[in-house]
Tab-separated table of C-alpha atoms in Angstrom:
chain	number	residue	atom	x	y	z
A	1	MET	CA	172.370	102.152	128.630
A	2	LYS	CA	174.808	100.716	126.096
A	3	ILE	CA	172.776	99.152	123.304
A	4	GLU	CA	174.887	96.290	121.906
A	5	LEU	CA	173.859	95.278	118.386
A	6	ARG	CA	177.236	94.637	116.736
A	7	SER	CA	176.849	90.861	116.920
A	8	ASP	CA	175.102	88.043	118.750
A	9	THR	CA	178.574	86.987	119.905
A	10	PHE	CA	178.382	89.666	122.626
A	11	THR	CA	176.046	87.543	124.732
A	12	LEU	CA	177.104	86.674	128.281
A	13	PRO	CA	176.372	83.412	130.119
A	14	THR	CA	173.145	83.522	132.106
A	15	PRO	CA	173.190	82.618	135.828
A	16	GLY	CA	171.818	79.157	135.009
A	17	MET	CA	174.506	78.630	132.385
A	18	ARG	CA	177.263	79.714	134.777
A	19	GLU	CA	175.991	77.277	137.375
A	20	ALA	CA	175.980	74.458	134.815
A	21	MET	CA	179.528	75.316	133.774
A	22	PHE	CA	180.997	75.277	137.248
A	23	SER	CA	179.255	72.070	138.275
A	24	ALA	CA	180.235	70.106	135.139
A	25	PRO	CA	182.251	66.892	135.557
A	26	LEU	CA	185.604	67.246	133.797
A	27	GLY	CA	188.343	65.133	132.238
A	28	ASP	CA	191.013	65.322	129.529
A	29	ASP	CA	189.318	65.600	126.151
A	30	VAL	CA	192.481	64.892	124.146
A	31	PHE	CA	192.292	61.439	125.713
A	32	GLY	CA	188.549	61.368	125.045
A	33	GLU	CA	187.849	61.380	128.769
A	34	ASP	CA	185.927	64.593	129.390
A	35	PRO	CA	182.397	63.329	130.105
A	36	THR	CA	180.736	66.691	129.489
A	37	VAL	CA	182.402	67.159	126.100
A	38	ASN	CA	181.386	63.617	125.188
A	39	ALA	CA	177.816	64.373	126.288
A	40	LEU	CA	177.653	67.550	124.159
A	41	GLU	CA	178.975	65.757	121.092
A	42	ALA	CA	176.570	62.856	121.552
A	43	LYS	CA	173.646	65.223	122.146
A	44	LEU	CA	174.161	67.140	118.901
A	45	ALA	CA	174.939	64.035	116.851
A	46	GLN	CA	171.688	62.488	118.032
A	47	LEU	CA	169.744	65.707	117.497
A	48	PHE	CA	170.858	65.986	113.852
A	49	ASN	CA	170.735	62.213	113.366
A	50	MET	CA	174.403	62.080	112.378
A	51	GLU	CA	176.920	59.477	113.477
A	52	ALA	CA	179.488	61.566	115.334
A	53	ALA	CA	180.515	65.056	116.417
A	54	LEU	CA	183.594	67.065	117.359
A	55	PHE	CA	183.685	70.020	119.779
A	56	CYS	CA	185.772	72.879	118.338
A	57	VAL	CA	186.866	76.324	119.466
A	58	SER	CA	184.913	78.281	116.867
A	59	GLY	CA	182.817	78.119	113.735
A	60	THR	CA	185.828	79.136	111.700
A	61	GLN	CA	187.790	76.217	113.103
A	62	SER	CA	184.999	73.687	112.518
A	63	ASN	CA	184.418	74.959	108.967
A	64	GLN	CA	188.106	74.867	108.128
A	65	ILE	CA	188.525	71.388	109.586
A	66	ALA	CA	185.608	70.192	107.467
A	67	ILE	CA	187.071	71.710	104.320
A	68	SER	CA	190.472	70.175	105.039
A	69	VAL	CA	188.874	66.727	105.392
A	70	HIS	CA	186.713	67.004	102.290
A	71	VAL	CA	189.155	68.746	99.950
A	72	SER	CA	192.758	68.021	98.912
A	73	LYS	CA	195.391	70.426	97.654
A	74	GLY	CA	194.605	71.722	94.164
A	75	GLN	CA	190.878	70.986	94.349
A	76	GLU	CA	188.144	73.597	94.761
A	77	VAL	CA	185.241	74.597	96.987
A	78	ILE	CA	182.055	75.946	95.398
A	79	CYS	CA	180.253	78.550	97.519
A	80	ASP	CA	178.391	81.840	97.300
A	81	GLU	CA	180.413	85.035	97.069
A	82	LEU	CA	178.916	86.162	100.406
A	83	SER	CA	180.016	83.020	102.259
A	84	HIS	CA	181.653	83.381	105.651
A	85	ILE	CA	184.128	80.601	104.785
A	86	TYR	CA	185.456	82.832	101.991
A	87	LEU	CA	185.121	86.362	103.384
A	88	TYR	CA	185.790	86.024	107.093
A	89	GLU	CA	188.007	83.022	107.790
A	90	GLY	CA	191.417	84.484	107.070
A	91	GLY	CA	191.989	82.815	103.716
A	92	GLY	CA	191.819	79.457	105.483
A	93	ILE	CA	190.594	77.529	102.446
A	94	MET	CA	193.887	78.247	100.728
A	95	ALA	CA	196.123	78.341	103.811
A	96	ASN	CA	194.809	75.159	105.451
A	97	ALA	CA	193.536	72.962	102.631
A	98	GLY	CA	195.572	74.372	99.736
A	99	ALA	CA	192.332	74.596	97.801
A	100	SER	CA	190.822	77.035	95.355
A	101	VAL	CA	187.396	78.675	95.589
A	102	LYS	CA	184.750	79.094	92.906
A	103	LEU	CA	182.438	81.936	93.891
A	104	LEU	CA	178.818	82.112	92.734
A	105	LYS	CA	176.348	84.980	92.942
A	106	GLY	CA	173.191	83.707	94.599
A	107	ASP	CA	170.037	85.229	96.032
A	108	LEU	CA	170.991	86.911	99.320
A	109	GLY	CA	173.760	84.325	99.617
A	110	ARG	CA	171.581	81.336	98.738
A	111	LEU	CA	172.535	79.017	95.870
A	112	ASN	CA	170.384	76.763	93.700
A	113	VAL	CA	171.011	73.627	91.675
A	114	SER	CA	171.253	75.388	88.327
A	115	LYS	CA	174.075	77.646	89.566
A	116	ILE	CA	175.909	74.759	91.230
A	117	ARG	CA	175.557	72.497	88.180
A	118	ALA	CA	176.965	75.185	85.893
A	119	ALA	CA	179.896	75.790	88.259
A	120	ILE	CA	181.201	72.230	88.436
A	121	SER	CA	184.459	71.958	86.544
A	122	PRO	CA	184.687	69.591	83.570
A	123	ASP	CA	186.655	66.355	83.842
A	124	ASP	CA	189.713	67.938	82.274
A	125	ILE	CA	193.324	68.004	83.468
A	126	HIS	CA	193.395	71.764	82.862
A	127	ALA	CA	190.521	72.402	85.275
A	128	CYS	CA	190.507	72.604	89.052
A	129	GLU	CA	188.529	69.608	90.344
A	130	SER	CA	185.287	70.612	92.088
A	131	ARG	CA	185.300	68.670	95.351
A	132	LEU	CA	182.960	70.399	97.813
A	133	VAL	CA	179.812	72.508	97.815
A	134	SER	CA	179.365	74.677	100.903
A	135	LEU	CA	176.163	76.460	101.898
A	136	GLU	CA	175.516	78.905	104.748
A	137	ASN	CA	172.246	78.980	106.685
A	138	THR	CA	171.333	81.536	107.851
A	139	VAL	CA	173.395	83.728	105.517
A	140	ASN	CA	175.116	86.455	107.522
A	141	LYS	CA	175.816	88.790	104.573
A	142	GLY	CA	172.374	88.005	103.186
A	143	GLY	CA	170.658	89.606	106.160
A	144	GLY	CA	169.999	86.316	107.940
A	145	SER	CA	168.328	84.753	104.901
A	146	ILE	CA	167.291	81.083	105.128
A	147	TYR	CA	166.907	78.199	102.684
A	148	THR	CA	163.600	76.457	102.025
A	149	SER	CA	163.338	72.705	102.532
A	150	GLU	CA	162.642	72.257	98.836
A	151	ALA	CA	165.824	74.077	97.832
A	152	LEU	CA	167.981	72.110	100.262
A	153	GLN	CA	166.515	68.777	99.201
A	154	GLU	CA	167.149	69.581	95.552
A	155	ILE	CA	170.747	70.658	96.189
A	156	SER	CA	171.409	67.620	98.374
A	157	ASP	CA	170.007	65.217	95.782
A	158	PHE	CA	172.081	66.813	93.041
A	159	CYS	CA	175.355	66.761	95.008
A	160	ARG	CA	174.869	63.096	95.834
A	161	SER	CA	174.112	62.305	92.189
A	162	VAL	CA	177.454	63.775	91.087
A	163	GLY	CA	179.451	62.497	94.079
A	164	ILE	CA	180.354	65.878	95.572
A	165	PRO	CA	180.048	66.289	99.377
A	166	LEU	CA	177.796	69.024	100.754
A	167	HIS	CA	178.871	71.048	103.814
A	168	LEU	CA	176.764	73.420	105.894
A	169	ASP	CA	178.144	76.427	107.710
A	170	GLY	CA	175.363	76.453	110.292
A	171	ALA	CA	176.665	79.321	112.387
A	172	ARG	CA	173.057	80.376	113.029
A	173	ILE	CA	171.326	77.117	112.116
A	174	PHE	CA	169.009	77.250	115.140
A	175	ASN	CA	167.777	80.679	114.039
A	176	ALA	CA	166.842	79.036	110.749
A	177	LEU	CA	165.213	76.076	112.482
A	178	VAL	CA	162.910	78.043	114.786
A	179	GLU	CA	161.856	80.332	111.946
A	180	SER	CA	161.309	77.712	109.235
A	181	GLY	CA	159.897	74.843	111.264
A	182	GLN	CA	162.508	72.520	109.762
A	183	THR	CA	164.071	69.876	112.006
A	184	PRO	CA	167.728	69.143	112.798
A	185	ALA	CA	167.277	65.587	111.476
A	186	GLN	CA	166.339	66.979	108.059
A	187	PHE	CA	169.656	68.813	107.913
A	188	GLY	CA	171.466	65.675	108.983
A	189	ALA	CA	169.930	63.920	105.993
A	190	TRP	CA	170.706	66.729	103.539
A	191	PHE	CA	174.353	67.398	104.441
A	192	ASP	CA	177.530	65.342	104.690
A	193	SER	CA	178.958	67.661	107.349
A	194	ILE	CA	177.521	70.452	109.469
A	195	SER	CA	179.129	73.137	111.613
A	196	VAL	CA	176.880	74.249	114.494
A	197	CYS	CA	177.821	77.376	116.457
A	198	LEU	CA	176.973	77.639	120.157
A	199	SER	CA	178.357	81.107	120.871
A	200	LYS	CA	176.006	83.263	118.783
A	201	GLY	CA	172.251	83.253	119.328
A	202	LEU	CA	172.401	80.303	121.717
A	203	GLY	CA	174.489	82.388	124.093
A	204	ALA	CA	177.342	80.070	125.061
A	205	PRO	CA	180.682	81.834	125.676
A	206	ILE	CA	182.639	79.780	123.148
A	207	GLY	CA	182.500	76.788	120.856
A	208	SER	CA	181.129	75.130	117.728
A	209	VAL	CA	180.465	71.480	116.976
A	210	LEU	CA	181.274	69.714	113.705
A	211	LEU	CA	178.962	66.852	112.700
A	212	GLY	CA	179.445	64.028	110.212
A	213	SER	CA	180.008	60.312	109.800
A	214	LYS	CA	182.251	58.377	112.214
A	215	ASP	CA	184.994	58.153	109.601
A	216	PHE	CA	184.708	61.869	108.784
A	217	ILE	CA	184.925	62.899	112.451
A	218	LYS	CA	187.895	60.573	113.029
A	219	LYS	CA	189.751	62.425	110.273
A	220	ALA	CA	188.474	65.770	111.584
A	221	ARG	CA	189.860	65.029	115.051
A	222	ARG	CA	193.310	64.533	113.530
A	223	VAL	CA	193.049	67.845	111.652
A	224	ARG	CA	191.885	69.619	114.816
A	225	LYS	CA	194.951	68.309	116.648
A	226	ARG	CA	197.211	69.480	113.823
A	227	LEU	CA	195.715	72.966	114.112
A	228	GLY	CA	196.397	73.037	117.847
A	229	GLY	CA	192.734	72.600	118.693
A	230	GLY	CA	192.989	69.783	121.220
A	231	TRP	CA	191.119	70.575	124.441
A	232	ARG	CA	191.920	69.456	127.950
A	233	GLN	CA	189.220	70.032	130.621
A	234	ALA	CA	186.870	71.528	128.052
A	235	GLY	CA	183.745	70.247	129.782
A	236	LEU	CA	183.523	73.615	131.522
A	237	LEU	CA	182.721	75.110	128.113
A	238	ALA	CA	180.795	72.143	126.756
A	239	ALA	CA	178.396	72.443	129.689
A	240	ALA	CA	177.465	75.917	128.489
A	241	GLY	CA	176.601	74.450	125.101
A	242	ILE	CA	174.414	71.742	126.648
A	243	TYR	CA	172.606	74.354	128.752
A	244	ALA	CA	172.061	76.541	125.688
A	245	LEU	CA	170.557	73.660	123.721
A	246	ASP	CA	168.245	72.787	126.609
A	247	HIS	CA	167.093	76.300	127.527
A	248	GLN	CA	167.877	78.933	124.893
A	249	VAL	CA	166.662	77.713	121.512
A	250	GLU	CA	162.975	78.619	121.465
A	251	ARG	CA	163.686	82.121	122.734
A	252	LEU	CA	165.435	82.871	119.416
A	253	LYS	CA	161.971	83.764	118.110
A	254	GLU	CA	162.091	86.801	120.423
A	255	ASP	CA	165.283	87.971	118.716
A	256	HIS	CA	163.610	87.662	115.324
A	257	ALA	CA	160.593	89.664	116.458
A	258	ARG	CA	162.812	92.446	117.814
A	259	ALA	CA	164.827	92.478	114.574
A	260	ARG	CA	161.620	93.073	112.636
A	261	GLN	CA	160.740	95.909	115.003
A	262	ILE	CA	164.171	97.468	114.442
A	263	ALA	CA	163.557	97.321	110.703
A	264	ALA	CA	160.127	98.932	111.102
A	265	VAL	CA	161.672	101.830	113.029
A	266	CYS	CA	164.581	102.265	110.614
A	267	GLU	CA	162.588	102.196	107.386
A	268	ARG	CA	161.209	105.646	108.223
A	269	LEU	CA	164.603	107.245	108.843
A	270	PRO	CA	165.702	109.774	106.191
A	271	TRP	CA	169.262	108.430	106.024
A	272	VAL	CA	168.150	104.869	105.228
A	273	LYS	CA	167.831	104.035	101.529
A	274	ALA	CA	166.708	100.402	101.848
A	275	ILE	CA	166.619	97.436	104.241
A	276	LEU	CA	167.357	93.843	103.282
A	277	PRO	CA	164.457	91.466	103.998
A	278	VAL	CA	164.537	90.534	107.692
A	279	ALA	CA	164.205	86.757	108.012
A	280	THR	CA	165.815	86.098	111.392
A	281	ASN	CA	167.919	88.193	113.792
A	282	ILE	CA	170.003	90.290	111.379
A	283	VAL	CA	169.019	93.728	110.066
A	284	ILE	CA	171.116	95.245	107.280
A	285	LEU	CA	170.491	98.862	106.320
A	286	GLU	CA	171.600	100.392	103.044
A	287	LEU	CA	172.469	104.043	103.578
A	288	GLN	CA	171.530	106.912	101.325
A	289	ASP	CA	174.010	107.605	98.513
A	290	GLY	CA	177.203	109.250	99.650
A	291	LEU	CA	176.791	108.406	103.347
A	292	PRO	CA	179.761	106.275	104.508
A	293	SER	CA	178.833	103.471	106.877
A	294	VAL	CA	181.814	104.118	109.161
A	295	ASP	CA	180.593	107.675	109.762
A	296	LYS	CA	177.051	106.557	110.565
A	297	VAL	CA	178.315	103.816	112.882
A	298	ALA	CA	180.462	106.380	114.731
A	299	GLU	CA	177.501	108.744	115.020
A	300	LEU	CA	175.260	106.026	116.433
A	301	LYS	CA	177.966	105.002	118.881
A	302	GLU	CA	177.850	108.503	120.345
A	303	LYS	CA	174.191	107.825	121.094
A	304	GLY	CA	175.113	104.562	122.805
A	305	ILE	CA	173.986	102.385	119.877
A	306	TYR	CA	176.722	99.938	118.914
A	307	CYS	CA	176.452	98.436	115.417
A	308	ALA	CA	178.824	97.328	112.657
A	309	PRO	CA	179.732	98.701	109.224
A	310	PHE	CA	178.960	96.025	106.661
A	311	GLY	CA	180.600	97.422	103.561
A	312	PRO	CA	181.020	101.044	102.398
A	313	SER	CA	177.294	101.843	102.511
A	314	TYR	CA	175.735	99.178	104.745
A	315	VAL	CA	175.192	98.945	108.503
A	316	ARG	CA	174.317	95.751	110.408
A	317	PHE	CA	172.321	95.271	113.605
A	318	VAL	CA	172.126	91.809	115.224
A	319	THR	CA	169.633	91.012	117.992
A	320	HIS	CA	170.393	88.498	120.763
A	321	LEU	CA	169.461	87.429	124.283
A	322	GLY	CA	171.175	90.510	125.760
A	323	PHE	CA	168.901	92.841	123.767
A	324	ASP	CA	165.529	92.920	125.536
A	325	ASP	CA	162.372	95.027	125.233
A	326	GLU	CA	163.846	97.796	127.382
A	327	ALA	CA	166.851	98.003	125.070
A	328	LEU	CA	164.556	97.957	122.039
A	329	GLN	CA	162.601	100.940	123.367
A	330	ALA	CA	165.822	102.815	124.117
A	331	PHE	CA	167.087	102.015	120.617
A	332	SER	CA	163.869	103.304	119.059
A	333	ASP	CA	163.943	106.543	121.041
A	334	ARG	CA	167.602	107.286	120.362
A	335	ILE	CA	167.749	106.452	116.685
A	336	LYS	CA	164.756	108.681	115.929
A	337	GLU	CA	166.781	111.601	117.277
């Protein structure tokens, strides 16, 4: 058995999802005439209590579209140093929006008002104008860490008080929701724009949805077109997203439980120095001093355990709907060897 724990993007469509995809009514989305795409966008906009939505190819695309709408050339984005928009989106903030980035050091990738307040540039022609604050929830590099409602409310209130938009990279937002008990409508109230990924824990084969006001999404649609992101009969893919939202959200709790079991097994291994707190479906191991992560990942691969190096001395496991109890038992047996 191949034990796939590199990412929750390795999920495959379930039989029910495949059936929904191939029976979806289709049209040309560039003309706004794909009924299934329109249904997905309306469903998520209503769920998060936001005015409009835009179906995009990926979370990177939806994040970069949002940044390009919010920020003009020569302005800056404030985010944590572990943020996906900075580390893993190909320098898109600079390449697409012509913007700068101000990196902050938070708690497992989570920011607070005091750090954001101190980071805002003064009203001075020599300074780069702070124009967007971006948060990530859950935080990938933070081991799937999540924000409390109190922290998000405080940050939202502050950003509105100083007139700076607040964006959410919600690549794994549903993992945060099922774990915290927060609601999508709360996030719609806290943020000016939200990127929701369908192809990670929810198990769709592709796609993310960008949420915001009607005016924001109108501008975002133009940016998406400029980036070559116009769909045609995309309802085939949108149907997978609708199915995932209807059938594969609550089961995310199973992924979280298995992640905690992985951590419990790994904390007793002699080559593991420490484990980041496991909040959702991501387990990050810190290796003992002098043990390169690439070597450990290669060794585990020989045992049929596929994981990812996450820096020179860190290894990441991510649970998902393709990793069941049988795979968990096999993982436990093999890694103890």
